[in-house]
Amino acid sequence: MWYTSVKLKEAGFHCSTSLTAVELYATFTLGFTACRDCGTMEVSCPCDQECVEVMKNALCVCASSQNDSSEKDSSLKNSSFHLDLWFCFTVQNWVLDFGRPIVMIALPLEWFPLNKPSAGDYFHMAYNVITPFLLLKLIERSPRALSRSAVYLCIITFVMGASIHLVGDSINHRLILSGYQLHLSVRENPIIKNLQPATLIDSFELLYYYDENLGHTMWYVPFFLIFFLFFTGCFTHAHEEKRMPRSAWLLLGPSAVYYWYLVTEGQIFILFFVTLVVMVATVMQQKRKGFAPDSNGLFLLYSFGITLALVAVWVAWLWDDPVLRRKYPGIIYVPEPWAFYTLHLRDRL
């Protein structure tokens, strides 16, 4: 290696010499060329075989250096905070998901008759297209190679679940304009319990099942699974541990508040809590190996941590509400914000 370095320095080479420059020097100075397909050296002037060997080594060293440099640049690029994606996630979540029922209620009924899709439905359609695209872009930037089959299956299931929810939620929110009360069960609702024939009530319960149970499960399970898969690649060496930039801290609050809405309105506390616990366990396991979360991993971890605190405050505030307690029986009591709205706020606004 020392002898090769001396020969290269005598030939005027430095470590930063590009592969193309080495090849040109070999072609025009030493009289041999390298096939770009197989790498075979063709010597036209065999008088200096020693220089040929030196140049072979130089080609290998430069190629290896370029590959290492490319991998390092790719790693640095992937480990940087993805401000564009997280900002898009935050904006579209607030506008297209949280703002969807608000737009539907706020806009005049004459603009969107009850037998036509509402403005909120178009928001939901846009959400069903934009969110899978953002999830795919997020996976593309993962420093860790993930199973394409698993990612594709998650995206397909997500789109199917969100589409099922689109239909059920559309009818459900249109019923609100006809007096449907979200804080009551389907059979207890005044506009439902007196329907004739009585089998129509079963149909509305089936609609509720598709909306709140099957749709939410197929929507949110792959959603959080993709986030977790991305999170498993968001680790760096402990001595290179990165802190979140200021832009990440600015997005942290809106992101956490939205996930609070997602967990409570979607009734997915168990799924969310399990995801958070597994993320924390992953951090502890990686720390034993000398790794720590990068800025993207910290952003997800802090967002979910604040979300858990917000859910705890929400549950504690409504702990003694008798009406909501009746609708959400059992050990896990997490009232929906829109149920709270129809019970306590709609008549006041």
Coordinates of C-alpha atoms in Angstrom, one line a residue, residues 235 238 241 282-293:
F235 CA -31.1 5.6 15.0
A238 CA -24.8 7.6 20.5
E241 CA -26.7 11.8 18.7
T282 CA -36.9 -0.2 20.8
V283 CA -35.1 2.8 22.1
M284 CA -33.9 1.0 25.2
Q285 CA -32.7 -2.0 23.1
Q286 CA -30.8 0.3 20.7
K287 CA -29.2 2.2 23.6
R288 CA -27.6 -1.1 24.8
K289 CA -26.0 -1.4 21.4
G290 CA -24.7 2.2 21.5
F291 CA -27.4 3.8 19.3
A292 CA -29.8 6.7 20.0
P293 CA -32.8 8.2 18.1

